[in-house]
Tab-separated table of N, CA and C in Angstrom:
chain	number	residue	atom	x	y	z
M	1	GLN	N	98.309	-11.166	24.453
M	1	GLN	CA	97.701	-10.423	22.766
M	1	GLN	C	96.884	-10.579	22.669
M	2	VAL	N	96.507	-9.032	21.957
M	2	VAL	CA	95.782	-9.242	20.704
M	2	VAL	C	96.240	-8.653	19.119
M	3	GLN	N	95.217	-9.368	18.408
M	3	GLN	CA	95.850	-9.048	16.581
M	3	GLN	C	94.954	-8.302	15.983
M	4	LEU	N	95.052	-7.812	15.114
M	4	LEU	CA	94.167	-7.339	13.931
M	4	LEU	C	94.805	-7.342	12.920
M	5	VAL	N	94.221	-7.544	11.743
M	5	VAL	CA	94.157	-7.647	10.759
M	5	VAL	C	93.485	-7.780	9.890
M	6	GLU	N	94.110	-6.571	9.181
M	6	GLU	CA	93.703	-5.828	7.598
M	6	GLU	C	93.498	-6.894	6.758
M	7	SER	N	92.188	-5.748	6.075
M	7	SER	CA	92.547	-6.793	4.174
M	7	SER	C	91.241	-5.487	3.800
M	8	GLY	N	91.490	-4.920	2.238
M	8	GLY	CA	90.330	-4.720	1.821
M	8	GLY	C	90.971	-3.456	0.723
M	9	GLY	N	92.246	-3.463	0.854
M	9	GLY	CA	92.642	-2.117	0.422
M	9	GLY	C	93.240	-2.871	-1.030
M	10	GLY	N	93.475	-1.423	-1.455
M	10	GLY	CA	93.500	-1.125	-3.120
M	10	GLY	C	94.046	-0.080	-3.293
M	11	LEU	N	93.998	-0.329	-5.212
M	11	LEU	CA	93.373	1.497	-5.422
M	11	LEU	C	92.694	1.177	-6.468
M	12	VAL	N	91.699	2.340	-6.767
M	12	VAL	CA	90.349	2.558	-6.960
M	12	VAL	C	90.185	4.362	-7.262
M	13	GLN	N	89.809	4.171	-9.119
M	13	GLN	CA	89.032	5.446	-9.176
M	13	GLN	C	88.508	6.409	-8.514
M	14	PRO	N	88.382	8.078	-8.556
M	14	PRO	CA	87.681	8.565	-8.442
M	14	PRO	C	86.488	8.012	-7.960
M	15	GLY	N	84.869	8.041	-7.160
M	15	GLY	CA	84.128	7.801	-6.717
M	15	GLY	C	83.856	5.894	-7.109
M	16	GLY	N	84.767	5.303	-7.106
M	16	GLY	CA	84.865	4.040	-6.379
M	16	GLY	C	84.172	3.810	-5.740
M	17	SER	N	85.281	1.700	-4.906
M	17	SER	CA	84.332	1.865	-3.343
M	17	SER	C	85.406	1.099	-3.679
M	18	LEU	N	85.662	0.314	-1.652
M	18	LEU	CA	85.800	-0.477	-2.014
M	18	LEU	C	85.674	-0.932	0.030
M	19	ARG	N	85.213	-1.340	-0.141
M	19	ARG	CA	85.353	-1.752	1.739
M	19	ARG	C	86.416	-2.357	2.680
M	20	LEU	N	86.794	-1.990	3.361
M	20	LEU	CA	87.679	-3.087	4.355
M	20	LEU	C	86.952	-3.869	5.574
M	21	SER	N	88.074	-4.394	5.856
M	21	SER	CA	87.709	-4.891	7.271
M	21	SER	C	88.956	-5.415	8.348
M	22	CYS	N	88.510	-5.547	9.679
M	22	CYS	CA	90.077	-6.056	10.645
M	22	CYS	C	89.237	-7.518	11.573
M	23	ALA	N	89.891	-8.080	11.471
M	23	ALA	CA	89.227	-9.159	12.438
M	23	ALA	C	90.684	-9.240	13.924
M	24	ALA	N	89.900	-8.739	14.577
M	24	ALA	CA	90.804	-8.987	16.250
M	24	ALA	C	90.915	-10.815	16.875
M	25	SER	N	91.661	-10.885	16.356
M	25	SER	CA	92.280	-12.157	17.570
M	25	SER	C	93.119	-12.268	19.002
M	26	GLY	N	92.863	-12.751	19.114
M	26	GLY	CA	93.751	-13.544	20.924
M	26	GLY	C	92.729	-13.682	22.414
M	27	SER	N	94.224	-13.373	22.425
M	27	SER	CA	92.982	-13.535	24.736
M	27	SER	C	91.576	-12.229	25.078
M	28	ILE	N	90.361	-11.904	24.042
M	28	ILE	CA	89.822	-11.680	24.412
M	28	ILE	C	88.461	-11.680	24.880
M	29	PHE	N	88.205	-11.103	26.036
M	29	PHE	CA	86.959	-11.311	27.238
M	29	PHE	C	85.597	-10.039	26.800
M	30	SER	N	86.273	-8.828	26.250
M	30	SER	CA	85.620	-7.530	25.515
M	30	SER	C	86.603	-7.054	24.418
M	31	ILE	N	85.601	-6.191	23.305
M	31	ILE	CA	85.956	-4.857	23.062
M	31	ILE	C	84.896	-3.995	22.922
M	32	ASN	N	85.878	-2.547	23.230
M	32	ASN	CA	84.343	-1.566	23.299
M	32	ASN	C	84.277	-0.643	23.203
M	33	VAL	N	85.679	-0.273	21.635
M	33	VAL	CA	85.678	0.121	20.692
M	33	VAL	C	86.290	-0.594	19.862
M	34	MET	N	85.799	0.018	18.628
M	34	MET	CA	86.901	-0.325	17.482
M	34	MET	C	86.817	0.436	15.992
M	35	GLY	N	87.483	0.203	15.883
M	35	GLY	CA	87.190	1.228	14.028
M	35	GLY	C	88.224	1.399	13.193
M	36	TRP	N	88.612	2.615	12.534
M	36	TRP	CA	89.800	2.948	11.887
M	36	TRP	C	90.407	4.323	11.636
M	37	TYR	N	91.969	4.358	11.125
M	37	TYR	CA	92.055	5.559	11.329
M	37	TYR	C	92.618	5.481	9.683
M	38	ARG	N	93.436	6.863	9.703
M	38	ARG	CA	94.101	7.004	8.244
M	38	ARG	C	95.360	7.863	8.139
M	39	GLN	N	96.181	7.351	7.476
M	39	GLN	CA	97.331	8.154	7.409
M	39	GLN	C	97.863	8.393	6.352
M	40	ALA	N	97.433	9.837	5.494
M	40	ALA	CA	98.011	10.401	4.691
M	40	ALA	C	99.167	10.901	4.347
M	41	PRO	N	100.804	10.557	3.257
M	41	PRO	CA	101.964	10.659	3.704
M	41	PRO	C	102.136	12.075	3.648
M	42	GLY	N	102.887	12.365	5.049
M	42	GLY	CA	103.309	13.384	5.283
M	42	GLY	C	101.986	14.292	6.416
M	43	LYS	N	101.400	13.338	6.393
M	43	LYS	CA	100.421	14.129	7.764
M	43	LYS	C	100.178	13.279	9.161
M	44	GLN	N	99.368	13.122	9.924
M	44	GLN	CA	99.102	12.741	11.276
M	44	GLN	C	98.796	12.074	10.697
M	45	ARG	N	98.154	10.975	11.787
M	45	ARG	CA	97.588	10.080	11.204
M	45	ARG	C	96.206	10.640	11.781
M	46	GLU	N	94.711	10.482	11.189
M	46	GLU	CA	92.890	11.373	12.165
M	46	GLU	C	92.645	9.977	12.373
M	47	LEU	N	91.028	10.352	13.221
M	47	LEU	CA	90.454	9.023	12.619
M	47	LEU	C	89.768	9.490	12.182
M	48	VAL	N	89.272	8.567	11.164
M	48	VAL	CA	87.755	7.847	10.219
M	48	VAL	C	86.479	8.268	10.953
M	49	SER	N	86.408	6.938	11.516
M	49	SER	CA	85.276	6.377	12.113
M	49	SER	C	85.243	5.379	13.034
M	50	VAL	N	84.259	5.498	14.093
M	50	VAL	CA	84.383	4.103	15.573
M	50	VAL	C	83.876	3.519	15.620
M	51	MET	N	83.461	2.210	16.287
M	51	MET	CA	81.913	2.381	16.774
M	51	MET	C	82.048	1.425	17.790
M	52	GLN	N	81.410	1.730	18.500
M	52	GLN	CA	81.578	1.441	20.639
M	52	GLN	C	80.524	0.372	20.330
M	53	SER	N	80.611	-0.234	21.324
M	53	SER	CA	80.339	-2.004	20.956
M	53	SER	C	79.304	-2.296	21.056
M	54	GLY	N	78.123	-1.004	21.514
M	54	GLY	CA	76.477	-1.082	21.785
M	54	GLY	C	75.969	-0.667	20.542
M	55	GLY	N	76.760	-0.228	19.801
M	55	GLY	CA	76.584	0.446	18.046
M	55	GLY	C	76.679	1.863	17.887
M	56	SER	N	76.979	2.888	19.241
M	56	SER	CA	76.955	4.184	18.806
M	56	SER	C	78.050	4.813	17.487
M	57	THR	N	78.166	5.255	16.960
M	57	THR	CA	79.236	5.370	16.095
M	57	THR	C	79.377	6.968	15.610
M	58	ASN	N	81.322	7.809	15.649
M	58	ASN	CA	81.713	8.632	14.590
M	58	ASN	C	82.131	8.775	14.066
M	59	TYR	N	82.014	9.683	13.164
M	59	TYR	CA	82.853	9.920	12.182
M	59	TYR	C	83.218	11.162	11.452
M	60	ALA	N	84.962	10.960	11.189
M	60	ALA	CA	85.640	12.250	10.431
M	60	ALA	C	83.625	13.275	10.122
M	61	ASP	N	83.684	14.523	9.772
M	61	ASP	CA	83.813	15.608	8.796
M	61	ASP	C	83.851	14.901	6.805
M	62	SER	N	84.697	14.475	7.080
M	62	SER	CA	85.333	14.815	5.758
M	62	SER	C	84.496	13.243	5.134
M	63	VAL	N	83.713	11.969	6.087
M	63	VAL	CA	83.505	11.074	5.288
M	63	VAL	C	82.340	10.960	5.808
M	64	LYS	N	81.592	11.958	6.119
M	64	LYS	CA	80.060	11.648	6.674
M	64	LYS	C	79.523	11.791	5.145
M	65	GLY	N	78.532	10.813	5.418
M	65	GLY	CA	77.046	10.538	4.182
M	65	GLY	C	78.208	9.538	2.999
M	66	ARG	N	79.687	8.710	2.909
M	66	ARG	CA	80.082	7.733	2.236
M	66	ARG	C	80.333	7.148	2.874
M	67	PHE	N	81.180	6.879	3.977
M	67	PHE	CA	82.140	5.231	4.618
M	67	PHE	C	81.188	5.611	5.782
M	68	THR	N	80.560	3.561	5.764
M	68	THR	CA	79.112	3.100	6.512
M	68	THR	C	80.320	2.384	7.695
M	69	ILE	N	80.565	2.385	9.102
M	69	ILE	CA	80.876	1.325	9.335
M	69	ILE	C	79.886	0.638	10.444
M	70	SER	N	80.714	-1.159	10.056
M	70	SER	CA	79.083	-1.568	10.609
M	70	SER	C	80.423	-2.640	11.420
M	71	ARG	N	79.755	-3.190	12.413
M	71	ARG	CA	80.643	-4.534	14.006
M	71	ARG	C	79.831	-5.654	13.615
M	72	ASP	N	80.741	-6.855	13.139
M	72	ASP	CA	80.327	-8.268	13.625
M	72	ASP	C	80.959	-8.603	14.925
M	73	ASN	N	80.077	-8.248	15.885
M	73	ASN	CA	80.511	-8.635	17.751
M	73	ASN	C	80.604	-10.385	17.590
M	74	ALA	N	80.585	-10.773	17.563
M	74	ALA	CA	80.368	-12.183	16.893
M	74	ALA	C	81.782	-12.478	16.776
M	75	LYS	N	81.754	-11.862	16.048
M	75	LYS	CA	83.563	-12.312	15.408
M	75	LYS	C	84.371	-11.655	15.260
M	76	ASN	N	84.097	-10.722	16.360
M	76	ASN	CA	85.811	-9.635	17.304
M	76	ASN	C	86.170	-9.260	14.908
M	77	THR	N	84.733	-8.667	14.152
M	77	THR	CA	84.920	-7.816	13.385
M	77	THR	C	84.097	-6.699	12.805
M	78	VAL	N	85.334	-5.475	12.518
M	78	VAL	CA	84.682	-4.323	12.182
M	78	VAL	C	85.102	-3.979	9.917
M	79	TYR	N	84.241	-3.987	10.166
M	79	TYR	CA	84.307	-3.268	8.191
M	79	TYR	C	84.229	-1.681	8.276
M	80	LEU	N	84.137	-1.114	7.194
M	80	LEU	CA	84.412	0.008	6.960
M	80	LEU	C	84.535	0.255	5.218
M	81	GLN	N	83.121	0.223	5.145
M	81	GLN	CA	82.067	0.525	3.228
M	81	GLN	C	82.374	2.410	3.010
M	82	MET	N	83.237	2.056	1.897
M	82	MET	CA	83.764	3.484	1.394
M	82	MET	C	83.275	3.635	0.745
M	83	ASN	N	82.097	4.096	0.111
M	83	ASN	CA	81.937	4.964	-1.277
M	83	ASN	C	82.693	6.216	-2.077
M	84	SER	N	81.871	6.672	-3.144
M	84	SER	CA	82.540	7.925	-3.483
M	84	SER	C	83.485	7.966	-3.224
M	85	LEU	N	84.391	6.905	-3.266
M	85	LEU	CA	85.806	7.740	-2.875
M	85	LEU	C	86.659	9.038	-3.704
M	86	LYS	N	87.496	9.665	-3.200
M	86	LYS	CA	88.172	11.039	-2.882
M	86	LYS	C	90.215	10.656	-3.231
M	87	PRO	N	90.557	11.295	-4.209
M	87	PRO	CA	91.853	11.432	-3.860
M	87	PRO	C	92.398	12.025	-3.188
M	88	GLU	N	91.307	12.280	-1.918
M	88	GLU	CA	91.475	12.748	-0.567
M	88	GLU	C	92.152	12.051	0.067
M	89	ASP	N	90.515	10.554	0.060
M	89	ASP	CA	90.850	9.709	1.040
M	89	ASP	C	92.063	8.749	1.029
M	90	THR	N	93.249	8.875	0.316
M	90	THR	CA	93.906	8.124	-0.245
M	90	THR	C	94.941	8.302	0.580
M	91	GLY	N	95.632	7.297	1.731
M	91	GLY	CA	96.198	7.291	3.355
M	91	GLY	C	96.744	4.870	3.292
M	92	VAL	N	97.541	5.713	4.579
M	92	VAL	CA	97.287	4.489	4.707
M	92	VAL	C	95.928	4.030	5.870
M	93	TYR	N	95.555	3.026	6.067
M	93	TYR	CA	94.075	3.036	7.309
M	93	TYR	C	94.414	1.748	8.263
M	94	TYR	N	94.039	2.647	9.166
M	94	TYR	CA	94.824	1.188	10.507
M	94	TYR	C	93.188	1.130	11.671
M	95	CYS	N	93.404	0.144	11.255
M	95	CYS	CA	92.485	-0.862	12.662
M	95	CYS	C	92.376	-0.615	13.809
M	96	ASN	N	91.224	0.056	14.957
M	96	ASN	CA	92.035	-0.070	16.223
M	96	ASN	C	91.270	-0.527	16.881
M	97	ALA	N	91.713	-0.969	18.060
M	97	ALA	CA	90.887	-1.766	19.507
M	97	ALA	C	91.294	-1.128	20.659
M	98	LEU	N	90.103	-1.291	21.120
M	98	LEU	CA	90.658	-1.351	22.834
M	98	LEU	C	89.102	-2.279	23.573
M	99	GLY	N	89.801	-2.489	24.285
M	99	GLY	CA	88.882	-3.548	25.162
M	99	GLY	C	89.992	-4.188	26.253
M	100	PHE	N	89.015	-5.379	26.386
M	100	PHE	CA	89.750	-6.131	27.475
M	100	PHE	C	89.825	-8.230	27.154
M	101	THR	N	91.289	-8.088	28.121
M	101	THR	CA	91.203	-9.410	27.447
M	101	THR	C	91.028	-10.128	28.800
M	102	ALA	N	90.659	-11.738	27.903
M	102	ALA	CA	90.478	-12.728	28.549
M	102	ALA	C	90.649	-12.001	30.487
M	103	THR	N	91.673	-12.163	31.120
M	103	THR	CA	93.071	-11.692	31.992
M	103	THR	C	91.489	-10.819	32.851
M	104	MET	N	91.068	-10.018	32.160
M	104	MET	CA	90.747	-8.868	31.893
M	104	MET	C	92.254	-7.311	32.230
M	105	ARG	N	92.910	-7.561	31.153
M	105	ARG	CA	93.763	-5.982	31.763
M	105	ARG	C	93.158	-5.558	29.891
M	106	ASN	N	93.025	-4.124	30.047
M	106	ASN	CA	93.373	-2.930	28.969
M	106	ASN	C	94.449	-3.533	27.992
M	107	PHE	N	92.875	-2.858	26.683
M	107	PHE	CA	94.202	-4.032	25.979
M	107	PHE	C	93.998	-2.564	24.842
M	108	ALA	N	94.308	-2.048	23.696
M	108	ALA	CA	94.837	-1.243	22.733
M	108	ALA	C	95.316	-1.861	21.785
M	109	SER	N	95.110	-1.730	20.660
M	109	SER	CA	95.718	-2.721	19.635
M	109	SER	C	95.668	-1.919	18.688
M	110	TRP	N	96.768	-1.538	17.222
M	110	TRP	CA	96.749	-1.340	15.842
M	110	TRP	C	96.849	-2.984	14.905
M	111	GLY	N	96.443	-2.694	14.433
M	111	GLY	CA	96.813	-2.797	12.857
M	111	GLY	C	97.908	-2.413	12.165
M	112	GLN	N	98.266	-3.282	11.022
M	112	GLN	CA	99.500	-3.608	10.187
M	112	GLN	C	99.432	-1.938	9.913
M	113	GLY	N	98.380	-1.890	9.132
M	113	GLY	CA	97.884	-1.117	8.306
M	113	GLY	C	97.545	-1.338	6.407
M	114	THR	N	96.331	-0.581	6.045
M	114	THR	CA	96.433	-1.428	4.446
M	114	THR	C	96.599	-0.046	3.760
M	115	GLN	N	96.528	-0.286	2.769
M	115	GLN	CA	96.627	1.530	1.511
M	115	GLN	C	95.838	1.301	0.412
M	116	VAL	N	95.006	2.270	0.846
M	116	VAL	CA	94.009	2.766	0.089
M	116	VAL	C	94.443	3.622	-0.846
M	117	THR	N	94.946	3.760	-1.734
M	117	THR	CA	95.081	4.868	-3.047
M	117	THR	C	93.349	5.164	-3.837
M	118	VAL	N	93.377	5.997	-4.239
M	118	VAL	CA	92.771	6.986	-5.031
M	118	VAL	C	93.115	7.682	-6.348
M	119	SER	N	92.795	6.657	-7.278
M	119	SER	CA	94.071	7.989	-8.226
M	119	SER	C	92.862	7.342	-10.198
M	120	SER	N	93.305	8.620	-10.909
M	120	SER	CA	92.247	8.340	-12.368
M	120	SER	C	93.389	7.857	-12.642
């Protein structure tokens, strides 16, 4: 079992910043991909940003230049620094991790989600 615990969401005004954190714990051998998805009310869950263990990153076009993903592999933690937030960034942000357990089984885990609300 691999558990993901997110933190850092909240209410922020347009143009503000938030930093999300997600820590993985459990029987982990390696985490190959770790990142963030979000789901706005009435919409499907979408990719925000992911980072490979080697450091390569992907970002949704809508967040490029505003959001920055980073990882601390030693702590099995991923961060999302969100700047210049817009109302359309509002949603539940979910952490996701893909990797191998200590018994060399694939895992794909989701966090419980953290609410981000951008509003004046």
